[in-house]
Coordinates of C-alpha atoms in Angstrom, one line a residue:
Chain A
M1106 CA -11.1 16.0 -22.0
D1107 CA -12.0 20.1 -22.6
S1108 CA -9.1 22.1 -20.9
K1109 CA -11.4 24.8 -20.0
F1110 CA -14.8 23.7 -17.6
T1111 CA -16.8 25.7 -15.0
G1112 CA -18.3 24.0 -12.3
R1113 CA -19.8 23.3 -8.7
V1114 CA -16.6 22.8 -6.1
Y1115 CA -16.5 20.5 -3.6
V1116 CA -13.7 20.8 -0.9
V1117 CA -11.8 18.6 1.4
R1118 CA -9.0 19.2 3.7
D1119 CA -5.8 17.3 3.7
N1120 CA -5.1 13.9 3.6
I1121 CA -7.8 12.5 2.2
D1122 CA -6.6 9.2 1.3
T1123 CA -7.8 6.5 -1.3
D1124 CA -10.2 4.4 1.4
Q1125 CA -12.4 8.0 1.9
I1126 CA -12.1 8.4 -2.1
I1127 CA -13.1 5.0 -2.3
P1128 CA -13.6 2.7 1.1
A1129 CA -11.3 -1.0 0.4
Q1130 CA -15.3 -2.2 0.9
F1131 CA -16.0 -1.3 -2.8
L1132 CA -12.8 -3.3 -4.5
N1133 CA -14.6 -6.1 -5.3
L1134 CA -15.7 -4.3 -8.3
V1135 CA -13.7 -4.6 -11.5
P1136 CA -13.3 -0.9 -13.3
T1137 CA -12.7 -2.7 -17.0
I1138 CA -16.5 -4.3 -16.5
D1139 CA -19.0 -1.4 -17.7
E1140 CA -21.6 -2.1 -15.0
E1141 CA -18.9 -2.2 -12.1
Y1142 CA -17.7 1.1 -13.3
E1143 CA -20.5 3.0 -13.3
K1144 CA -20.8 1.7 -9.5
L1145 CA -17.7 2.6 -8.6
G1146 CA -18.5 6.4 -9.9
S1147 CA -21.9 5.9 -7.4
Y1148 CA -19.6 5.8 -4.3
A1149 CA -17.1 7.9 -4.7
M1150 CA -15.8 10.2 -1.6
Y1151 CA -18.4 7.7 0.3
G1152 CA -15.3 7.3 3.0
L1153 CA -15.6 10.6 4.3
P1154 CA -16.7 11.3 7.7
D1155 CA -20.4 11.9 7.8
S1156 CA -19.3 14.1 11.0
L1157 CA -16.6 16.2 9.2
Y1158 CA -18.1 16.2 5.7
P1159 CA -22.1 16.4 6.4
V1160 CA -23.2 17.4 2.3
R1161 CA -22.2 14.5 0.7
F1162 CA -20.4 14.2 -2.8
I1163 CA -22.8 12.1 -3.9
A1164 CA -26.4 12.7 -3.4
D1165 CA -28.3 9.6 -1.6
G1166 CA -29.2 7.5 -4.9
A1167 CA -27.3 9.5 -7.1
M1168 CA -24.7 7.8 -9.4
D1169 CA -23.0 11.1 -10.6
T1170 CA -21.9 13.9 -8.4
E1171 CA -23.1 17.5 -8.7
Y1172 CA -19.6 19.1 -7.9
S1173 CA -16.9 18.7 -11.3
I1174 CA -14.0 20.4 -9.6
L1175 CA -12.9 19.0 -6.6
L1176 CA -10.2 20.9 -4.1
A1177 CA -8.1 19.4 -1.5
G1178 CA -5.3 20.5 0.9
R1179 CA -2.1 18.8 1.2
N1180 CA -1.7 15.3 -0.3
F1181 CA -4.6 13.9 -1.4
G1182 CA -4.8 10.4 -2.4
C1183 CA -2.4 9.2 -0.1
G1184 CA -2.5 6.0 0.9
S1185 CA -3.0 3.1 -1.5
S1186 CA -2.3 2.3 -5.2
R1187 CA -5.3 1.6 -6.3
E1188 CA -6.4 3.0 -8.9
H1189 CA -10.4 2.7 -8.4
A1190 CA -9.7 5.9 -6.7
P1191 CA -8.8 8.3 -10.5
I1192 CA -11.8 6.1 -11.9
A1193 CA -14.7 6.2 -8.6
L1194 CA -14.3 10.2 -9.7
G1195 CA -13.9 9.8 -13.0
A1196 CA -17.0 7.6 -13.1
A1197 CA -18.9 10.0 -10.7
Q1198 CA -18.0 12.8 -13.6
T1199 CA -15.4 15.0 -11.8
Q1200 CA -13.2 16.7 -14.2
C1201 CA -10.3 17.7 -12.2
V1202 CA -8.6 17.8 -8.3
V1203 CA -7.0 21.1 -7.4
A1204 CA -5.0 20.3 -4.7
E1205 CA -1.7 22.0 -2.4
G1206 CA -0.2 18.6 -3.0
F1207 CA -0.7 14.9 -4.0
A1208 CA 0.0 11.4 -3.3
R1209 CA 2.3 9.9 -5.7
I1210 CA 0.6 7.2 -7.2
F1211 CA -2.8 8.7 -7.0
F1212 CA -1.2 11.6 -9.1
R1213 CA 0.4 9.1 -11.4
N1214 CA -2.8 6.9 -12.1
C1215 CA -4.8 10.2 -13.1
V1216 CA -2.1 11.0 -15.6
A1217 CA -1.9 7.2 -16.5
T1218 CA -5.9 6.6 -17.0
G1219 CA -7.0 10.2 -18.3
E1220 CA -9.7 9.9 -16.0
V1221 CA -9.1 13.7 -14.2
Y1222 CA -7.0 16.5 -14.5
P1223 CA -4.6 16.2 -11.1
V1224 CA -4.0 20.3 -10.7
E1225 CA -1.8 22.0 -8.1
C1226 CA -2.5 25.0 -6.6
L1227 CA -0.2 27.7 -5.1
N1228 CA -2.2 29.0 -2.6
R1229 CA -4.3 27.3 0.1
L1230 CA -7.4 27.1 -1.7
C1231 CA -9.9 25.0 0.6
D1232 CA -9.5 27.6 3.1
I1233 CA -10.7 30.0 0.1
F1234 CA -13.6 28.2 -1.5
S1235 CA -16.4 26.7 0.1
T1236 CA -18.4 23.8 -0.9
G1237 CA -21.0 24.8 -3.3
D1238 CA -19.2 27.6 -5.0
I1239 CA -18.8 28.0 -8.7
A1240 CA -15.2 28.0 -10.6
T1241 CA -13.7 28.0 -13.9
V1242 CA -10.6 26.0 -14.0
D1243 CA -8.6 26.5 -17.1
I1244 CA -5.8 24.3 -18.1
D1245 CA -4.1 25.9 -20.7
Q1246 CA -3.8 29.7 -18.7
N1247 CA -3.4 27.4 -15.3
T1248 CA -5.6 29.4 -13.1
I1249 CA -8.4 28.9 -11.1
T1250 CA -11.3 31.7 -11.1
H1251 CA -14.0 32.1 -8.1
V1252 CA -16.8 33.0 -10.5
A1253 CA -18.9 34.9 -7.2
S1254 CA -15.9 37.2 -6.6
G1255 CA -14.0 37.2 -9.8
K1256 CA -11.0 36.4 -8.2
V1257 CA -8.2 34.4 -10.2
Y1258 CA -5.9 32.3 -8.9
D1259 CA -2.8 30.5 -10.0
L1260 CA -2.1 26.6 -10.4
K1261 CA 1.0 25.0 -10.8
P1262 CA 1.4 23.9 -14.7
L1263 CA 1.0 20.4 -15.8
G1264 CA 4.6 20.3 -17.1
E1265 CA 5.8 16.9 -18.1
V1266 CA 2.8 15.1 -17.7
R1267 CA 0.6 17.5 -19.9
P1268 CA 1.6 15.1 -22.7
V1269 CA 1.0 11.7 -21.4
V1270 CA -3.0 13.9 -20.1
D1271 CA -3.2 15.3 -23.8
A1272 CA -2.8 11.9 -25.7
G1273 CA -5.0 9.9 -23.6
G1274 CA -2.9 8.4 -20.7
I1275 CA 0.0 6.3 -21.0
F1276 CA -0.9 4.3 -24.1
A1277 CA -1.6 6.8 -25.8
Y1278 CA 1.1 8.4 -25.2
A1279 CA 3.2 5.4 -25.4
R1280 CA 1.8 4.8 -29.2
Q1281 CA 2.5 8.5 -30.1
T1282 CA 6.1 8.2 -29.3
G1283 CA 6.7 4.7 -30.6
M1284 CA 7.3 2.9 -27.6
I1285 CA 4.4 0.5 -28.1
P1286 CA 2.7 -0.6 -32.0
K1287 CA 0.2 2.2 -32.7
A1288 CA -2.6 -0.5 -33.9
V1289 CA -3.8 -3.5 -31.6
Chain B
M1023 CA 24.5 7.3 -7.8
T1024 CA 22.3 6.3 -4.9
L1025 CA 21.2 2.8 -4.8
T1026 CA 18.0 3.5 -6.1
E1027 CA 19.4 5.6 -9.0
K1028 CA 21.8 3.2 -9.3
I1029 CA 19.4 0.1 -10.2
L1030 CA 16.7 2.4 -12.3
A1031 CA 20.5 3.3 -14.3
R1032 CA 20.6 -0.7 -14.5
A1033 CA 17.1 -1.2 -15.8
A1034 CA 17.3 1.2 -18.3
G1035 CA 20.9 0.5 -19.9
K1036 CA 22.0 3.9 -19.2
A1037 CA 25.2 4.5 -17.2
R1038 CA 23.9 7.5 -14.9
V1039 CA 20.8 8.3 -14.0
A1040 CA 19.8 11.5 -11.8
A1041 CA 17.2 12.7 -9.6
G1042 CA 14.0 14.5 -11.8
D1043 CA 14.9 12.0 -14.8
N1044 CA 12.4 10.7 -16.5
I1045 CA 13.3 6.8 -18.3
W1046 CA 12.5 3.5 -19.4
V1047 CA 13.0 0.6 -17.2
N1048 CA 12.8 -2.7 -17.8
A1049 CA 11.2 -4.5 -15.2
D1050 CA 12.1 -8.1 -13.4
V1051 CA 9.0 -9.0 -11.7
L1052 CA 5.7 -7.4 -11.8
M1053 CA 3.2 -8.8 -9.0
T1054 CA -0.6 -8.1 -8.7
H1055 CA -3.8 -10.0 -6.7
D1056 CA -7.1 -10.4 -6.3
V1057 CA -7.9 -6.5 -5.8
C1058 CA -6.3 -5.2 -8.7
G1059 CA -5.3 -8.2 -11.2
P1060 CA -8.7 -8.6 -12.5
G1061 CA -8.6 -4.6 -13.4
T1062 CA -5.5 -4.9 -14.5
I1063 CA -6.5 -8.1 -16.7
G1064 CA -8.9 -5.9 -18.1
V1065 CA -6.1 -2.9 -19.2
F1066 CA -4.1 -6.0 -21.1
H1067 CA -6.9 -7.0 -22.8
R1068 CA -8.5 -3.5 -23.5
E1069 CA -5.4 -2.5 -24.7
F1070 CA -3.5 -5.4 -26.3
G1071 CA -5.8 -7.6 -27.5
R1072 CA -8.1 -10.7 -26.4
Q1073 CA -5.2 -13.0 -28.1
A1074 CA -1.9 -11.0 -26.7
K1075 CA 0.4 -12.7 -24.9
V1076 CA 2.2 -11.1 -21.1
W1077 CA 5.7 -10.4 -22.0
D1078 CA 7.5 -13.1 -20.3
P1079 CA 4.9 -15.2 -18.0
S1080 CA 7.9 -16.5 -15.6
R1081 CA 8.1 -12.7 -14.9
V1082 CA 4.4 -12.2 -13.4
V1083 CA 3.9 -13.2 -9.9
I1084 CA 0.0 -13.5 -9.3
I1085 CA -0.9 -13.8 -5.5
P1086 CA -4.8 -13.9 -4.2
D1087 CA -4.7 -12.5 -0.4
H1088 CA -7.1 -10.2 -0.1
Y1089 CA -10.8 -10.7 0.0
I1090 CA -10.4 -14.5 -0.1
F1091 CA -12.2 -15.4 3.0
T1092 CA -15.6 -13.9 2.7
A1093 CA -18.9 -14.6 1.6
D1094 CA -18.6 -11.8 -1.2
S1095 CA -19.7 -12.9 -4.0
K1096 CA -17.7 -10.4 -6.5
S1097 CA -14.6 -11.2 -4.2
N1098 CA -14.5 -15.2 -5.1
R1099 CA -15.1 -14.2 -8.7
N1100 CA -12.0 -12.2 -8.8
V1101 CA -10.4 -15.3 -7.6
D1102 CA -11.2 -16.6 -10.7
I1103 CA -10.8 -14.3 -13.3
L1104 CA -6.8 -14.5 -11.7
R1105 CA -7.2 -18.2 -12.3
E1106 CA -9.1 -18.0 -15.7
F1107 CA -5.7 -15.8 -17.2
V1108 CA -3.0 -17.7 -15.7
R1109 CA -4.7 -20.4 -17.0
E1110 CA -5.0 -18.7 -20.4
Q1111 CA -0.8 -17.3 -20.4
Q1112 CA 0.6 -20.1 -18.6
I1113 CA 1.7 -17.9 -15.9
P1114 CA 4.2 -20.7 -13.3
Y1115 CA 3.9 -18.4 -10.1
F1116 CA 0.0 -18.1 -9.4
Y1117 CA -0.8 -18.7 -5.6
D1118 CA -3.9 -20.4 -5.8
V1119 CA -6.2 -21.0 -2.9
I1120 CA -7.5 -23.2 -4.3
D1121 CA -5.8 -26.7 -5.6
D1122 CA -7.8 -27.7 -8.8
P1123 CA -6.9 -25.0 -11.3
N1124 CA -9.9 -25.8 -13.1
G1125 CA -12.7 -25.5 -9.8
S1126 CA -13.7 -22.0 -8.6
W1127 CA -13.4 -20.4 -5.3
K1128 CA -16.3 -20.2 -2.8
F1129 CA -15.8 -19.5 0.5
D1130 CA -17.5 -21.4 3.1
P1131 CA -18.5 -19.5 6.2
S1132 CA -20.3 -22.3 8.3
Q1133 CA -16.8 -23.1 9.1
G1134 CA -16.0 -20.1 10.4
L1135 CA -13.5 -17.6 10.3
L1136 CA -10.8 -19.4 12.1
N1137 CA -10.5 -22.6 10.5
R1138 CA -7.8 -23.5 7.4
Q1139 CA -10.1 -22.7 4.4
Y1140 CA -6.8 -23.2 1.7
G1141 CA -5.2 -25.4 -0.5
S1142 CA -1.6 -26.3 -0.5
Q1143 CA -0.7 -23.2 -3.0
Y1144 CA -2.0 -20.6 -0.8
A1145 CA 1.0 -18.3 0.0
G1146 CA -0.7 -15.6 1.8
V1147 CA -0.2 -11.7 1.9
C1148 CA 2.1 -10.6 -1.4
H1149 CA 4.3 -8.6 0.2
T1150 CA 5.1 -10.8 2.9
A1151 CA 4.9 -13.9 0.3
L1152 CA 7.3 -12.9 -2.7
P1153 CA 10.4 -13.2 -0.4
Q1154 CA 9.3 -16.3 0.9
K1155 CA 8.8 -17.8 -2.0
G1156 CA 12.1 -16.6 -3.7
H1157 CA 11.0 -13.5 -5.7
T1158 CA 13.0 -11.2 -4.3
R1159 CA 16.2 -10.0 -5.8
P1160 CA 19.0 -7.4 -5.4
G1161 CA 19.1 -5.4 -7.6
E1162 CA 16.2 -6.0 -9.4
I1163 CA 13.0 -4.1 -10.4
L1164 CA 9.7 -4.9 -9.1
F1165 CA 6.2 -3.5 -9.5
G1166 CA 3.2 -4.3 -8.0
T1167 CA -0.3 -3.4 -8.0
D1168 CA 0.1 -2.3 -4.2
S1169 CA 1.2 0.1 -2.8
H1170 CA 3.1 -1.7 0.0
T1171 CA 5.6 -3.3 -2.8
C1172 CA 7.9 -1.3 -1.2
M1173 CA 8.0 -3.4 1.3
A1174 CA 10.8 -5.4 -1.2
G1175 CA 13.2 -2.7 -0.8
A1176 CA 14.1 -4.9 2.4
F1177 CA 16.3 -6.8 -0.3
N1178 CA 18.2 -4.1 -2.2
Q1179 CA 15.5 -3.7 -5.0
F1180 CA 13.5 -1.0 -6.4
A1181 CA 10.1 -1.8 -5.2
T1182 CA 7.2 0.7 -5.5
G1183 CA 3.4 0.7 -6.0
I1184 CA 1.3 0.9 -9.6
G1185 CA -1.8 1.4 -10.7
N1186 CA -3.5 -1.2 -13.2
T1187 CA -3.6 0.6 -16.1
D1188 CA 0.8 1.0 -15.6
A1189 CA 0.6 -2.4 -14.5
G1190 CA -1.2 -3.6 -17.6
F1191 CA 1.5 -1.7 -19.6
V1192 CA 4.3 -3.7 -18.0
M1193 CA 1.6 -6.6 -18.7
G1194 CA 2.1 -6.5 -22.1
T1195 CA 6.0 -4.4 -22.8
G1196 CA 8.0 -4.9 -19.5
K1197 CA 8.2 -1.6 -19.8
L1198 CA 7.5 1.7 -17.6
L1199 CA 8.0 5.1 -17.8
I1200 CA 9.4 6.4 -15.0
K1201 CA 10.7 9.5 -12.9
V1202 CA 13.8 8.6 -11.0
P1203 CA 13.4 9.9 -7.2
E1204 CA 15.6 12.1 -5.0
T1205 CA 16.7 10.4 -2.4
M1206 CA 16.6 11.1 1.8
R1207 CA 19.1 9.1 3.5
F1208 CA 18.3 7.8 6.8
R1209 CA 21.3 6.6 8.8
L1210 CA 21.0 4.2 11.5
E1211 CA 23.2 3.9 13.7
G1212 CA 23.6 2.0 17.4
K1213 CA 21.2 -0.7 18.5
L1214 CA 17.6 -1.0 19.5
Q1215 CA 17.1 -1.1 23.5
P1216 CA 14.5 -4.1 24.5
G1217 CA 10.9 -3.5 23.9
V1218 CA 11.5 -1.0 21.2
M1219 CA 10.7 -2.2 17.7
A1220 CA 11.7 -1.9 13.9
K1221 CA 8.2 -0.6 13.6
D1222 CA 9.5 2.2 16.2
I1223 CA 11.8 3.0 14.0
I1224 CA 9.8 3.7 11.0
L1225 CA 6.9 5.2 12.9
H1226 CA 9.6 7.3 14.7
I1227 CA 10.9 8.7 10.9
I1228 CA 7.3 9.7 9.7
G1229 CA 6.7 11.4 12.7
E1230 CA 9.6 13.4 11.9
I1231 CA 9.1 14.3 8.4
G1232 CA 5.8 13.8 8.0
F1233 CA 2.8 11.8 6.5
D1234 CA 3.9 13.2 3.3
G1235 CA 7.6 13.7 4.2
A1236 CA 9.3 12.1 1.5
T1237 CA 6.2 12.5 -1.1
Y1238 CA 8.2 11.7 -4.6
R1239 CA 11.7 10.3 -3.2
A1240 CA 13.1 7.5 -2.5
M1241 CA 13.7 6.5 1.4
Q1242 CA 17.3 5.1 1.6
F1243 CA 18.0 3.1 5.2
D1244 CA 21.6 2.9 5.6
G1245 CA 24.4 2.8 8.1
S1246 CA 25.9 0.7 10.4
G1247 CA 22.5 0.0 12.6
V1248 CA 21.2 -1.8 9.5
S1249 CA 23.2 -4.6 10.2
T1250 CA 21.7 -5.3 13.5
L1251 CA 18.4 -5.9 11.9
S1252 CA 16.9 -8.9 10.6
M1253 CA 15.2 -9.0 7.7
D1254 CA 12.2 -9.0 9.1
D1255 CA 13.2 -6.0 10.8
R1256 CA 14.1 -4.1 7.4
M1257 CA 10.6 -5.2 5.7
T1258 CA 8.7 -3.9 9.0
I1259 CA 10.4 -0.6 8.2
A1260 CA 10.4 -0.2 4.2
N1261 CA 7.2 -1.3 3.8
M1262 CA 6.0 1.6 5.3
A1263 CA 8.0 4.2 3.4
I1264 CA 4.8 5.0 1.7
E1265 CA 3.3 6.1 4.6
A1266 CA 5.8 9.1 4.5
G1267 CA 4.6 9.0 0.7
G1268 CA 7.6 7.7 -0.4
K1269 CA 8.3 6.2 -3.9
N1270 CA 10.3 3.1 -2.3
G1271 CA 12.3 2.8 0.6
I1272 CA 15.9 0.8 0.4
F1273 CA 18.2 -0.8 2.4
P1274 CA 22.0 -1.6 1.9
F1275 CA 22.8 -5.4 0.9
D1276 CA 24.9 -7.5 3.1
A1277 CA 25.2 -10.6 4.7
R1278 CA 21.4 -11.3 6.1
T1279 CA 20.2 -10.8 2.4
A1280 CA 22.4 -12.9 0.9
E1281 CA 21.2 -15.2 3.3
Y1282 CA 17.4 -14.9 2.9
V1283 CA 17.7 -14.7 -0.8
E1284 CA 19.9 -17.4 -1.7
S1285 CA 18.2 -20.0 0.7
R1286 CA 14.5 -18.6 -1.0
T1287 CA 15.3 -18.8 -4.6
R1288 CA 16.7 -22.5 -3.4
L1289 CA 13.9 -23.7 -1.6
N1290 CA 11.5 -22.7 -4.1
G1291 CA 13.4 -23.4 -7.7
T1292 CA 12.9 -19.6 -8.7
K1293 CA 16.0 -17.4 -10.2
S1294 CA 18.7 -17.4 -8.0
T1295 CA 21.2 -14.9 -9.4
Y1296 CA 21.6 -11.3 -8.5
E1297 CA 23.8 -7.8 -8.8
P1298 CA 23.6 -6.3 -5.8
V1299 CA 23.9 -2.4 -5.6
E1300 CA 26.7 -0.5 -3.2
V1301 CA 26.1 2.6 -1.5
D1302 CA 28.5 4.7 -3.0
A1303 CA 30.8 7.5 -1.2
D1304 CA 30.2 10.8 -3.7
Q1305 CA 26.0 10.2 -3.4
T1306 CA 23.7 12.6 -4.0
T1307 CA 20.9 12.9 -1.4
I1308 CA 18.9 15.7 -0.3
G1309 CA 19.2 15.1 2.9
E1310 CA 20.5 13.3 5.4
W1311 CA 19.1 12.3 8.9
V1312 CA 20.3 10.3 11.7
I1313 CA 18.8 7.8 13.7
D1314 CA 20.3 6.6 17.0
L1315 CA 18.5 3.2 17.9
D1316 CA 19.7 3.4 21.2
R1317 CA 17.5 6.3 22.0
L1318 CA 14.1 5.2 20.6
E1319 CA 11.6 4.4 22.5
P1320 CA 8.0 2.7 21.5
V1321 CA 5.9 5.1 20.0
V1322 CA 2.7 4.9 18.4
A1323 CA 0.9 6.6 15.4
C1324 CA -2.7 8.1 16.7
H1325 CA -5.3 8.9 14.6
P1326 CA -6.0 9.9 11.7
D1327 CA -2.7 9.7 10.1
P1328 CA 0.7 7.2 9.8
G1329 CA 2.1 10.7 10.9
N1330 CA 0.7 11.6 13.9
R1331 CA 3.7 10.0 16.0
K1332 CA 3.7 10.0 20.3
Q1333 CA 5.3 8.0 23.0
A1334 CA 3.7 5.2 24.3
K1335 CA 4.1 6.2 27.6
E1336 CA 2.0 9.4 27.8
L1337 CA -0.8 7.8 25.9
G1338 CA -2.0 6.4 28.6
H1339 CA -5.1 8.0 29.1
V1340 CA -6.3 6.4 25.6
K1341 CA -8.9 3.4 26.2
L1342 CA -9.0 1.0 23.5
D1343 CA -11.7 -1.2 22.3
R1344 CA -9.7 -3.9 20.2
A1345 CA -6.2 -5.0 19.8
Y1346 CA -5.0 -6.5 16.2
I1347 CA -2.0 -8.2 14.7
G1348 CA -1.5 -9.1 11.1
S1349 CA -0.5 -7.7 8.0
C1350 CA 2.5 -7.5 5.3
T1351 CA 4.4 -5.3 7.6
G1352 CA 3.4 -6.7 11.5
G1353 CA 2.4 -10.4 10.7
K1354 CA 5.5 -11.7 10.3
T1355 CA 7.0 -15.0 13.1
S1356 CA 8.7 -12.5 14.5
D1357 CA 6.3 -9.6 15.4
F1358 CA 4.6 -12.7 16.9
V1359 CA 6.9 -13.9 18.9
E1360 CA 7.7 -10.2 20.2
F1361 CA 3.9 -10.2 20.9
A1362 CA 4.3 -13.3 22.4
R1363 CA 6.9 -12.3 25.0
V1364 CA 4.8 -9.4 26.2
I1365 CA 1.8 -11.6 26.6
R1366 CA 3.2 -15.0 27.5
G1367 CA 1.2 -16.1 31.1
R1368 CA -0.9 -13.5 30.8
R1369 CA -4.8 -12.4 29.3
V1370 CA -5.8 -9.7 27.4
V1371 CA -8.8 -7.8 28.6
I1372 CA -9.7 -6.2 25.3
D1373 CA -11.0 -8.2 21.9
T1374 CA -8.1 -9.1 19.9
F1375 CA -7.8 -10.9 16.9
G1376 CA -4.6 -12.8 15.6
V1377 CA -3.9 -12.9 11.3
P1378 CA -0.5 -13.8 10.6
A1379 CA 0.6 -12.7 7.2
T1380 CA 0.8 -16.3 5.3
P1381 CA 0.4 -19.9 6.0
E1382 CA 4.3 -20.6 6.1
I1383 CA 4.1 -18.1 9.3
V1384 CA 0.7 -20.4 10.6
H1385 CA 3.3 -23.5 10.4
D1386 CA 6.1 -21.5 12.2
L1387 CA 3.6 -20.3 15.1
R1388 CA 2.8 -23.6 15.5
R1389 CA 6.3 -25.1 15.3
T1390 CA 8.0 -22.8 17.3
R1391 CA 7.9 -24.0 21.3
W1392 CA 8.6 -21.6 24.2
G1393 CA 8.8 -24.1 27.7
G1394 CA 6.7 -26.4 26.7
R1395 CA 4.3 -24.5 24.4
T1396 CA 4.1 -23.6 21.1
V1397 CA 3.9 -19.8 20.3
W1398 CA 0.2 -20.0 19.1
D1399 CA -1.3 -21.8 21.6
I1400 CA 0.4 -18.5 24.1
L1401 CA -1.2 -16.6 22.0
L1402 CA -4.7 -18.5 22.7
D1403 CA -3.8 -18.6 26.3
A1404 CA -3.7 -15.0 26.4
G1405 CA -7.4 -14.8 24.8
V1406 CA -5.9 -14.0 21.3
Q1407 CA -8.4 -15.0 18.7
M1408 CA -6.1 -16.2 16.0
T1409 CA -7.2 -17.4 12.8
E1410 CA -5.1 -19.4 10.4
N1411 CA -6.8 -18.2 7.4
A1412 CA -3.2 -16.2 6.9
G1413 CA -4.2 -13.3 3.9
C1414 CA -4.4 -9.5 4.8
A1415 CA -7.8 -9.5 6.6
A1416 CA -9.4 -6.0 8.4
C1417 CA -6.0 -4.4 8.0
L1418 CA -7.5 -2.8 5.1
G1419 CA -11.7 -3.3 6.5
G1420 CA -12.2 -5.4 3.3
P1421 CA -15.9 -6.7 2.8
V1422 CA -18.1 -6.5 6.1
D1423 CA -18.0 -10.4 7.0
T1424 CA -14.0 -9.9 7.1
F1425 CA -12.3 -11.4 10.4
G1426 CA -11.4 -8.2 12.6
R1427 CA -12.9 -5.5 10.6
M1428 CA -14.3 -2.4 12.8
N1429 CA -18.5 -2.3 11.9
T1430 CA -19.0 -0.2 14.5
P1431 CA -17.1 3.2 15.5
M1432 CA -14.3 2.0 18.1
K1433 CA -10.7 2.4 18.6
C1434 CA -8.2 0.4 17.8
I1435 CA -4.5 -0.2 18.1
S1436 CA -3.1 -2.2 15.5
A1437 CA 0.3 -3.4 14.1
T1438 CA -1.1 -2.5 10.9
N1439 CA 1.1 -0.1 8.9
R1440 CA -2.2 2.4 7.8
N1441 CA -4.6 4.5 10.2
F1442 CA -6.9 7.0 7.9
P1443 CA -10.0 7.5 8.5
G1444 CA -12.1 3.9 8.0
R1445 CA -9.1 2.3 7.2
M1446 CA -10.1 -1.1 9.5
G1447 CA -13.7 -0.7 8.5
H1448 CA -16.3 1.9 10.1
K1449 CA -15.8 5.4 9.0
E1450 CA -15.9 6.6 12.4
S1451 CA -13.6 4.5 13.8
Q1452 CA -10.0 5.3 14.8
V1453 CA -6.4 2.8 14.3
F1454 CA -3.6 3.4 16.9
L1455 CA -0.7 1.9 14.6
A1456 CA 2.2 0.8 17.3
S1457 CA 4.8 -2.3 17.6
P1458 CA 3.4 -5.6 18.3
A1459 CA 5.3 -5.3 21.3
T1460 CA 3.1 -2.6 22.1
V1461 CA -0.4 -3.9 20.8
A1462 CA 0.7 -6.8 23.0
A1463 CA 0.9 -4.3 26.1
S1464 CA -2.3 -2.6 25.2
A1465 CA -4.2 -5.6 24.7
L1466 CA -3.1 -6.6 27.8
A1467 CA -4.5 -2.9 29.7
G1468 CA -7.4 -1.8 28.1
K1469 CA -5.2 1.7 27.4
I1470 CA -2.1 2.3 25.2
A1471 CA 0.2 1.3 27.4
D1472 CA 4.6 0.9 27.0
P1473 CA 5.6 -2.8 26.6
R1474 CA 8.7 -2.6 28.3
E1475 CA 6.3 -2.1 31.5
Y1476 CA 5.4 -5.7 30.9
L1477 CA 9.4 -6.7 30.5
S1478 CA 11.0 -6.0 33.3
N1479 CA 10.6 -9.4 35.5

């Protein structure tokens, strides 16, 4: 994954649970089957109530999102351990989720799969950015820039999980560090 | 060290660990089910090769339970993927829906949703089936591809939910890299009053610390009040550690734990040796909360999150469309018995669905008599729609033909464990979480009600 990218932002609030990221009725899809992986992407954020989120994350009939940066409040990804959640976001071409806080298993699944960067922010950015704004995220510098205003906000460093993400997930990391043999 | 630190240190082969350490631990049991199993198997084959063998077939437990009683063809196929893998790997602990190891599963909707459509090995909801089938043991490490895996912490073990990729890794290596969580200590003192249940304890605690109050942390429940709680009660509490964001919930070991584990491992012929961990006087926690059980009252976690706690008696204005009793946390025998205590001799006034967690619980409810009627019949008499098809059912919505699923926007009071928007089906529906007793009282009233109003006579 690139460590610096610019794209449109989609803004959600607190407590976006895994049912809102990928509703349970789509868990009959198996992420390791290629066509079902793509299909999961087309349902990313499908569970957001229409009344609260009239602009949809994935346009009707589209397979991918126009928003490569998902910006959230507290406790993003709470609820189930379903890996379908970060996978749906990754399959929809989301590059990173910037949130005030993440639920543990979702964060871990992002790292283990390498599907999306889970990055914590220090400010309540979901009150500052609006859906459709353009932003630049820089994982090396730990910043997110609101492009129109030029304002720069700090992100928390990925810290100890960065080597796992950079290696490409838990398997690549374990091979790199000798925990499992290099070749299959 | 705390209970969690002691178990993790042992599993890492270290004398001591401290919160924040990143350590490789050996897994004792890996559990997966029909929703995450096929993807886990896919990761395992992709990363270790098509010919690879799991690290220890006797430590991989596979329990189909989520999307079983549905005509959805992909869901039926997913059970077949599990069966094929079990055959390939010779995994002894597979609780199949059907009895034919070479067959395939197809739900028959023409038989309806109420009558049993499973064979003799089917075990029902994984978290309830694991202890019943003798797979939970004090001092052990259990990983499961489901967030409510933390329920097994009731048995003095470290149990936590993981994703498919991590589970695929465990399948191949028997190990996982984890971070030692900080421990929050909840000291339970005293004894619950009539009409107040274990569910009220955990909803009270989540209300206190908030829906993310235990994120990345262990929740340790100890204190003298624990001895008054049955294993079912402890399971209900540990199950919902995840609803506060917890990595695991854990209880101390006592005679009740020993009795349960010893009888279940003996009955099922599973591994019966174990080494419990005890509470240290000098443990380091990041805080202590004292919960006076005598003073707790029935509470409800209102839509839209499990931390949105209110007193049941203050919610009489909330009109309901539906009531639901079931799931790992709320569909055990004792849950149905307490539900029956409130509802016996009365009639529900809203659609009310009952889904026992496991076939064994179906059997218990059909056998346990109360004044000449079985618990099952008492519920039917009251107008509850009971299904024999034990499983996760509408707790997590599931495919549209799932028993009890909310397919239109409505309000439901439920003995289950999660109530974020859309959890039980329609994304504009609302779920209110409560104890089985409170669900029963509310089903009788058609609005949220305090069960103590129905117990006094």
